[in-house]
PDB file of C-alpha atoms in Angstrom:
ATOM      1  CA  MET A 213      -7.622 -42.118 -13.930  1.00  0.00           C
ATOM      2  CA  SER A 214      -4.410 -40.187 -14.673  1.00  0.00           C
ATOM      3  CA  ASN A 215      -6.399 -37.829 -16.926  1.00  0.00           C
ATOM      4  CA  ILE A 216      -8.726 -36.970 -14.035  1.00  0.00           C
ATOM      5  CA  VAL A 217      -5.777 -36.269 -11.729  1.00  0.00           C
ATOM      6  CA  LEU A 218      -4.123 -34.128 -14.407  1.00  0.00           C
ATOM      7  CA  ILE A 219      -7.346 -32.156 -14.950  1.00  0.00           C
ATOM      8  CA  ALA A 220      -7.778 -31.659 -11.179  1.00  0.00           C
ATOM      9  CA  VAL A 221      -4.191 -30.415 -10.845  1.00  0.00           C
ATOM     10  CA  LEU A 222      -4.655 -28.012 -13.763  1.00  0.00           C
ATOM     11  CA  ILE A 223      -7.900 -26.659 -12.276  1.00  0.00           C
ATOM     12  CA  ILE A 224      -6.258 -26.096  -8.886  1.00  0.00           C
ATOM     13  CA  LEU A 225      -3.220 -24.490 -10.489  1.00  0.00           C
ATOM     14  CA  GLY A 226      -5.461 -22.254 -12.607  1.00  0.00           C
ATOM     15  CA  ALA A 227      -7.463 -21.207  -9.531  1.00  0.00           C
ATOM     16  CA  VAL A 228      -4.289 -20.308  -7.617  1.00  0.00           C
ATOM     17  CA  VAL A 229      -2.917 -18.284 -10.536  1.00  0.00           C
ATOM     18  CA  LEU A 230      -6.259 -16.511 -10.975  1.00  0.00           C
ATOM     19  CA  LYS A 231      -6.483 -15.739  -7.234  1.00  0.00           C
ATOM     20  CA  ASN A 232      -2.948 -14.334  -7.193  1.00  0.00           C
ATOM     21  CA  PHE A 233      -3.664 -12.246 -10.266  1.00  0.00           C
ATOM     22  CA  LEU A 234      -6.958 -10.833  -8.981  1.00  0.00           C
ATOM     23  CA  PHE A 235      -5.841 -10.151  -5.408  1.00  0.00           C
ATOM     24  CA  SER A 236      -2.150  -9.409  -5.822  1.00  0.00           C
ATOM     25  CA  SER A 237      -2.593  -5.694  -5.071  1.00  0.00           C
ATOM     26  CA  ILE A 238      -4.125  -6.497  -1.690  1.00  0.00           C
ATOM     27  CA  SER A 239      -1.091  -8.435  -0.503  1.00  0.00           C
ATOM     28  CA  THR A 240       1.367  -5.679  -1.433  1.00  0.00           C
ATOM     29  CA  ILE A 241      -0.227  -2.803   0.469  1.00  0.00           C
ATOM     30  CA  ASP A 242       1.949  -1.255   3.179  1.00  0.00           C
ATOM     31  CA  ILE A 243      -0.263  -1.148   6.267  1.00  0.00           C
ATOM     32  CA  ASP A 244       1.930   1.372   8.090  1.00  0.00           C
ATOM     33  CA  ALA A 245       2.030   3.953   5.314  1.00  0.00           C
ATOM     34  CA  ASP A 246       0.446   7.231   6.344  1.00  0.00           C
ATOM     35  CA  ASP A 247      -1.738   8.931   3.790  1.00  0.00           C
ATOM     36  CA  ASP A 248      -0.891  12.621   4.083  1.00  0.00           C
ATOM     37  CA  ASN A 249      -4.139  13.525   2.323  1.00  0.00           C
ATOM     38  CA  THR A 250      -6.218  12.047   5.136  1.00  0.00           C
ATOM     39  CA  LYS A 251      -4.339  14.006   7.783  1.00  0.00           C
ATOM     40  CA  SER A 252      -5.123  17.349   6.144  1.00  0.00           C
ATOM     41  CA  GLU A 253      -8.812  16.721   5.454  1.00  0.00           C
ATOM     42  CA  VAL A 254     -11.381  18.332   7.701  1.00  0.00           C
ATOM     43  CA  THR A 255     -13.326  15.676   9.564  1.00  0.00           C
ATOM     44  CA  VAL A 256     -16.928  16.367  10.505  1.00  0.00           C
ATOM     45  CA  VAL A 257     -17.823  14.726  13.811  1.00  0.00           C
ATOM     46  CA  GLN A 258     -21.421  13.634  14.142  1.00  0.00           C
ATOM     47  CA  VAL A 259     -23.643  11.310  16.127  1.00  0.00           C
ATOM     48  CA  TYR A 260     -24.361   7.828  14.744  1.00  0.00           C
ATOM     49  CA  THR A 261     -26.825   5.178  15.792  1.00  0.00           C
ATOM     50  CA  PRO A 262     -26.169   1.513  14.999  1.00  0.00           C
ATOM     51  CA  LYS A 263     -28.621   1.897  12.101  1.00  0.00           C
ATOM     52  CA  THR A 264     -26.928   4.977  10.598  1.00  0.00           C
ATOM     53  CA  LEU A 265     -23.439   3.547  11.180  1.00  0.00           C
ATOM     54  CA  TYR A 266     -24.306   0.350   9.318  1.00  0.00           C
ATOM     55  CA  LYS A 267     -24.287   1.977   5.871  1.00  0.00           C
ATOM     56  CA  TYR A 268     -20.560   2.807   6.271  1.00  0.00           C
ATOM     57  CA  ASN A 269     -19.656  -0.832   5.679  1.00  0.00           C
ATOM     58  CA  GLY A 270     -17.715  -0.579   2.421  1.00  0.00           C
ATOM     59  CA  PHE A 271     -20.652  -1.961   0.413  1.00  0.00           C
ATOM     60  CA  ASP A 272     -23.395   0.639   0.775  1.00  0.00           C
ATOM     61  CA  MET A 273     -20.958   3.553   1.113  1.00  0.00           C
ATOM     62  CA  GLU A 274     -17.328   3.701   0.059  1.00  0.00           C
ATOM     63  CA  GLN A 275     -16.272   4.936   3.500  1.00  0.00           C
ATOM     64  CA  ILE A 276     -15.729   2.348   6.201  1.00  0.00           C
ATOM     65  CA  TYR A 277     -16.483   3.333   9.793  1.00  0.00           C
ATOM     66  CA  ILE A 278     -16.048   1.240  12.929  1.00  0.00           C
ATOM     67  CA  ALA A 279     -17.096   2.072  16.478  1.00  0.00           C
ATOM     68  CA  VAL A 280     -15.001   1.195  19.512  1.00  0.00           C
ATOM     69  CA  ARG A 281     -16.441   1.993  22.948  1.00  0.00           C
ATOM     70  CA  GLY A 282     -18.792   4.583  21.531  1.00  0.00           C
ATOM     71  CA  THR A 283     -16.261   6.405  19.353  1.00  0.00           C
ATOM     72  CA  VAL A 284     -16.629   6.086  15.573  1.00  0.00           C
ATOM     73  CA  TYR A 285     -13.435   5.896  13.498  1.00  0.00           C
ATOM     74  CA  ASP A 286     -12.939   6.245   9.741  1.00  0.00           C
ATOM     75  CA  VAL A 287     -10.891   3.162   8.818  1.00  0.00           C
ATOM     76  CA  SER A 288     -11.335   3.640   5.061  1.00  0.00           C
ATOM     77  CA  LYS A 289      -7.576   3.932   4.480  1.00  0.00           C
ATOM     78  CA  SER A 290      -7.260   0.323   5.678  1.00  0.00           C
ATOM     79  CA  ARG A 291      -9.850  -1.055   3.271  1.00  0.00           C
ATOM     80  CA  GLN A 292      -7.687  -4.147   2.752  1.00  0.00           C
ATOM     81  CA  PHE A 293      -8.450  -5.075   6.383  1.00  0.00           C
ATOM     82  CA  TYR A 294     -11.952  -3.724   7.030  1.00  0.00           C
ATOM     83  CA  GLY A 295     -13.392  -3.694   3.502  1.00  0.00           C
ATOM     84  CA  PRO A 296     -15.655  -6.322   1.946  1.00  0.00           C
ATOM     85  CA  SER A 297     -12.927  -8.942   1.423  1.00  0.00           C
ATOM     86  CA  GLY A 298     -10.760  -8.033   4.418  1.00  0.00           C
ATOM     87  CA  PRO A 299     -10.152 -10.227   7.464  1.00  0.00           C
ATOM     88  CA  TYR A 300     -11.920  -7.752   9.802  1.00  0.00           C
ATOM     89  CA  ASN A 301     -14.805  -6.953   7.445  1.00  0.00           C
ATOM     90  CA  VAL A 302     -17.366  -8.196   9.961  1.00  0.00           C
ATOM     91  CA  PHE A 303     -16.723  -5.023  11.992  1.00  0.00           C
ATOM     92  CA  ALA A 304     -17.331  -2.572   9.142  1.00  0.00           C
ATOM     93  CA  GLY A 305     -20.339  -0.393   9.908  1.00  0.00           C
ATOM     94  CA  HIS A 306     -20.668  -1.832  13.427  1.00  0.00           C
ATOM     95  CA  ASP A 307     -19.534  -1.486  17.012  1.00  0.00           C
ATOM     96  CA  ALA A 308     -16.449  -3.741  17.045  1.00  0.00           C
ATOM     97  CA  SER A 309     -15.830  -3.490  20.800  1.00  0.00           C
ATOM     98  CA  ARG A 310     -16.895  -7.013  21.832  1.00  0.00           C
ATOM     99  CA  GLY A 311     -15.048  -8.750  19.004  1.00  0.00           C
ATOM    100  CA  LEU A 312     -11.884  -6.766  19.639  1.00  0.00           C
ATOM    101  CA  ALA A 313     -12.060  -7.436  23.379  1.00  0.00           C
ATOM    102  CA  LYS A 314     -12.425 -11.159  22.778  1.00  0.00           C
ATOM    103  CA  ASN A 315     -10.015 -11.179  19.821  1.00  0.00           C
ATOM    104  CA  SER A 316     -12.735 -12.846  17.796  1.00  0.00           C
ATOM    105  CA  PHE A 317     -13.697 -11.857  14.287  1.00  0.00           C
ATOM    106  CA  GLU A 318     -16.787 -14.025  14.058  1.00  0.00           C
ATOM    107  CA  PRO A 319     -20.095 -12.455  12.925  1.00  0.00           C
ATOM    108  CA  GLU A 320     -21.795 -13.231  16.252  1.00  0.00           C
ATOM    109  CA  MET A 321     -19.394 -10.787  17.933  1.00  0.00           C
ATOM    110  CA  VAL A 322     -21.276  -7.804  16.468  1.00  0.00           C
ATOM    111  CA  LYS A 323     -24.845  -6.854  17.207  1.00  0.00           C
ATOM    112  CA  SER A 324     -27.381  -6.180  14.502  1.00  0.00           C
ATOM    113  CA  PHE A 325     -28.094  -2.515  13.812  1.00  0.00           C
ATOM    114  CA  GLU A 326     -31.578  -3.159  15.226  1.00  0.00           C
ATOM    115  CA  GLU A 327     -30.174  -4.023  18.673  1.00  0.00           C
ATOM    116  CA  LYS A 328     -29.064  -1.696  21.460  1.00  0.00           C
ATOM    117  CA  ILE A 329     -25.360  -0.937  21.817  1.00  0.00           C
ATOM    118  CA  ASP A 330     -23.459  -3.641  23.690  1.00  0.00           C
ATOM    119  CA  THR A 331     -22.771  -2.569  27.292  1.00  0.00           C
ATOM    120  CA  LEU A 332     -19.753  -4.911  27.512  1.00  0.00           C
ATOM    121  CA  SER A 333     -20.582  -5.387  31.212  1.00  0.00           C
ATOM    122  CA  ASP A 334     -19.727  -9.094  31.122  1.00  0.00           C
ATOM    123  CA  LEU A 335     -16.124  -8.658  29.906  1.00  0.00           C
ATOM    124  CA  ASP A 336     -13.400  -9.953  32.211  1.00  0.00           C
ATOM    125  CA  ALA A 337     -10.172  -8.098  33.072  1.00  0.00           C
ATOM    126  CA  SER A 338      -8.105  -9.653  30.259  1.00  0.00           C
ATOM    127  CA  GLU A 339     -10.775  -8.802  27.698  1.00  0.00           C
ATOM    128  CA  ILE A 340     -10.938  -5.205  28.915  1.00  0.00           C
ATOM    129  CA  LYS A 341      -7.143  -4.988  28.680  1.00  0.00           C
ATOM    130  CA  SER A 342      -7.288  -6.340  25.128  1.00  0.00           C
ATOM    131  CA  LEU A 343      -9.957  -3.788  24.216  1.00  0.00           C
ATOM    132  CA  ASP A 344      -7.833  -1.018  25.775  1.00  0.00           C
ATOM    133  CA  GLY A 345      -4.980  -1.964  23.435  1.00  0.00           C
ATOM    134  CA  TRP A 346      -7.199  -2.001  20.378  1.00  0.00           C
ATOM    135  CA  GLU A 347      -8.748   1.327  21.347  1.00  0.00           C
ATOM    136  CA  GLU A 348      -5.308   2.942  21.677  1.00  0.00           C
ATOM    137  CA  MET A 349      -4.381   1.632  18.219  1.00  0.00           C
ATOM    138  CA  PHE A 350      -7.556   3.087  16.690  1.00  0.00           C
ATOM    139  CA  LYS A 351      -6.997   6.443  18.441  1.00  0.00           C
ATOM    140  CA  SER A 352      -3.447   6.691  17.115  1.00  0.00           C
ATOM    141  CA  LYS A 353      -4.135   5.521  13.575  1.00  0.00           C
ATOM    142  CA  TYR A 354      -7.611   6.624  12.469  1.00  0.00           C
ATOM    143  CA  PRO A 355      -9.560   9.900  12.507  1.00  0.00           C
ATOM    144  CA  VAL A 356     -12.602  10.164  14.766  1.00  0.00           C
ATOM    145  CA  VAL A 357     -15.763  10.910  12.812  1.00  0.00           C
ATOM    146  CA  GLY A 358     -18.340  10.715  15.559  1.00  0.00           C
ATOM    147  CA  THR A 359     -19.911   8.995  18.513  1.00  0.00           C
ATOM    148  CA  LEU A 360     -22.219   5.990  18.653  1.00  0.00           C
ATOM    149  CA  VAL A 361     -25.469   6.272  20.606  1.00  0.00           C
ATOM    150  CA  ASN A 362     -28.656   4.253  20.771  1.00  0.00           C
ATOM    151  CA  GLY A 363     -31.383   5.666  18.555  1.00  0.00           C
ATOM    152  CA  ASP A 364     -34.607   7.141  19.921  1.00  0.00           C
ATOM    153  CA  ASP A 365     -36.571   4.120  18.740  1.00  0.00           C
ATOM    154  CA  GLU A 366     -34.177   1.609  20.296  1.00  0.00           C
TER     155      GLU A 366
END
């Protein structure tokens, strides 16, 4: 019995060490650091549909774009948050408005790229206030790369 406990402890310890080794760079990133290179780049603003926005999810394309109330932001510099293993990754390549308004990061908070853009008409006053705060943060921190509109076939 003591051998099984010892083996279990060693496996858990090994997993923790491996996790810390593999993901240590993620935990040491300064989220407030400004990247001067991004400020000087020319940003091309274009129109996105939910379907065209979806590919900017950090998997299909290296860039990560998120829409908030119809404005598309390039959040690629915060990959540790919005990238494939980040806590807000569910929003990458999507309209994040509903999830941000409800302070929920669950997958059901974003619509599929095949659905029309969320009108947000059912949000209450506190949710709208929350979304206002998030929108101000995005405006101050990330470059605008476009607008989100429903596609012709939607």
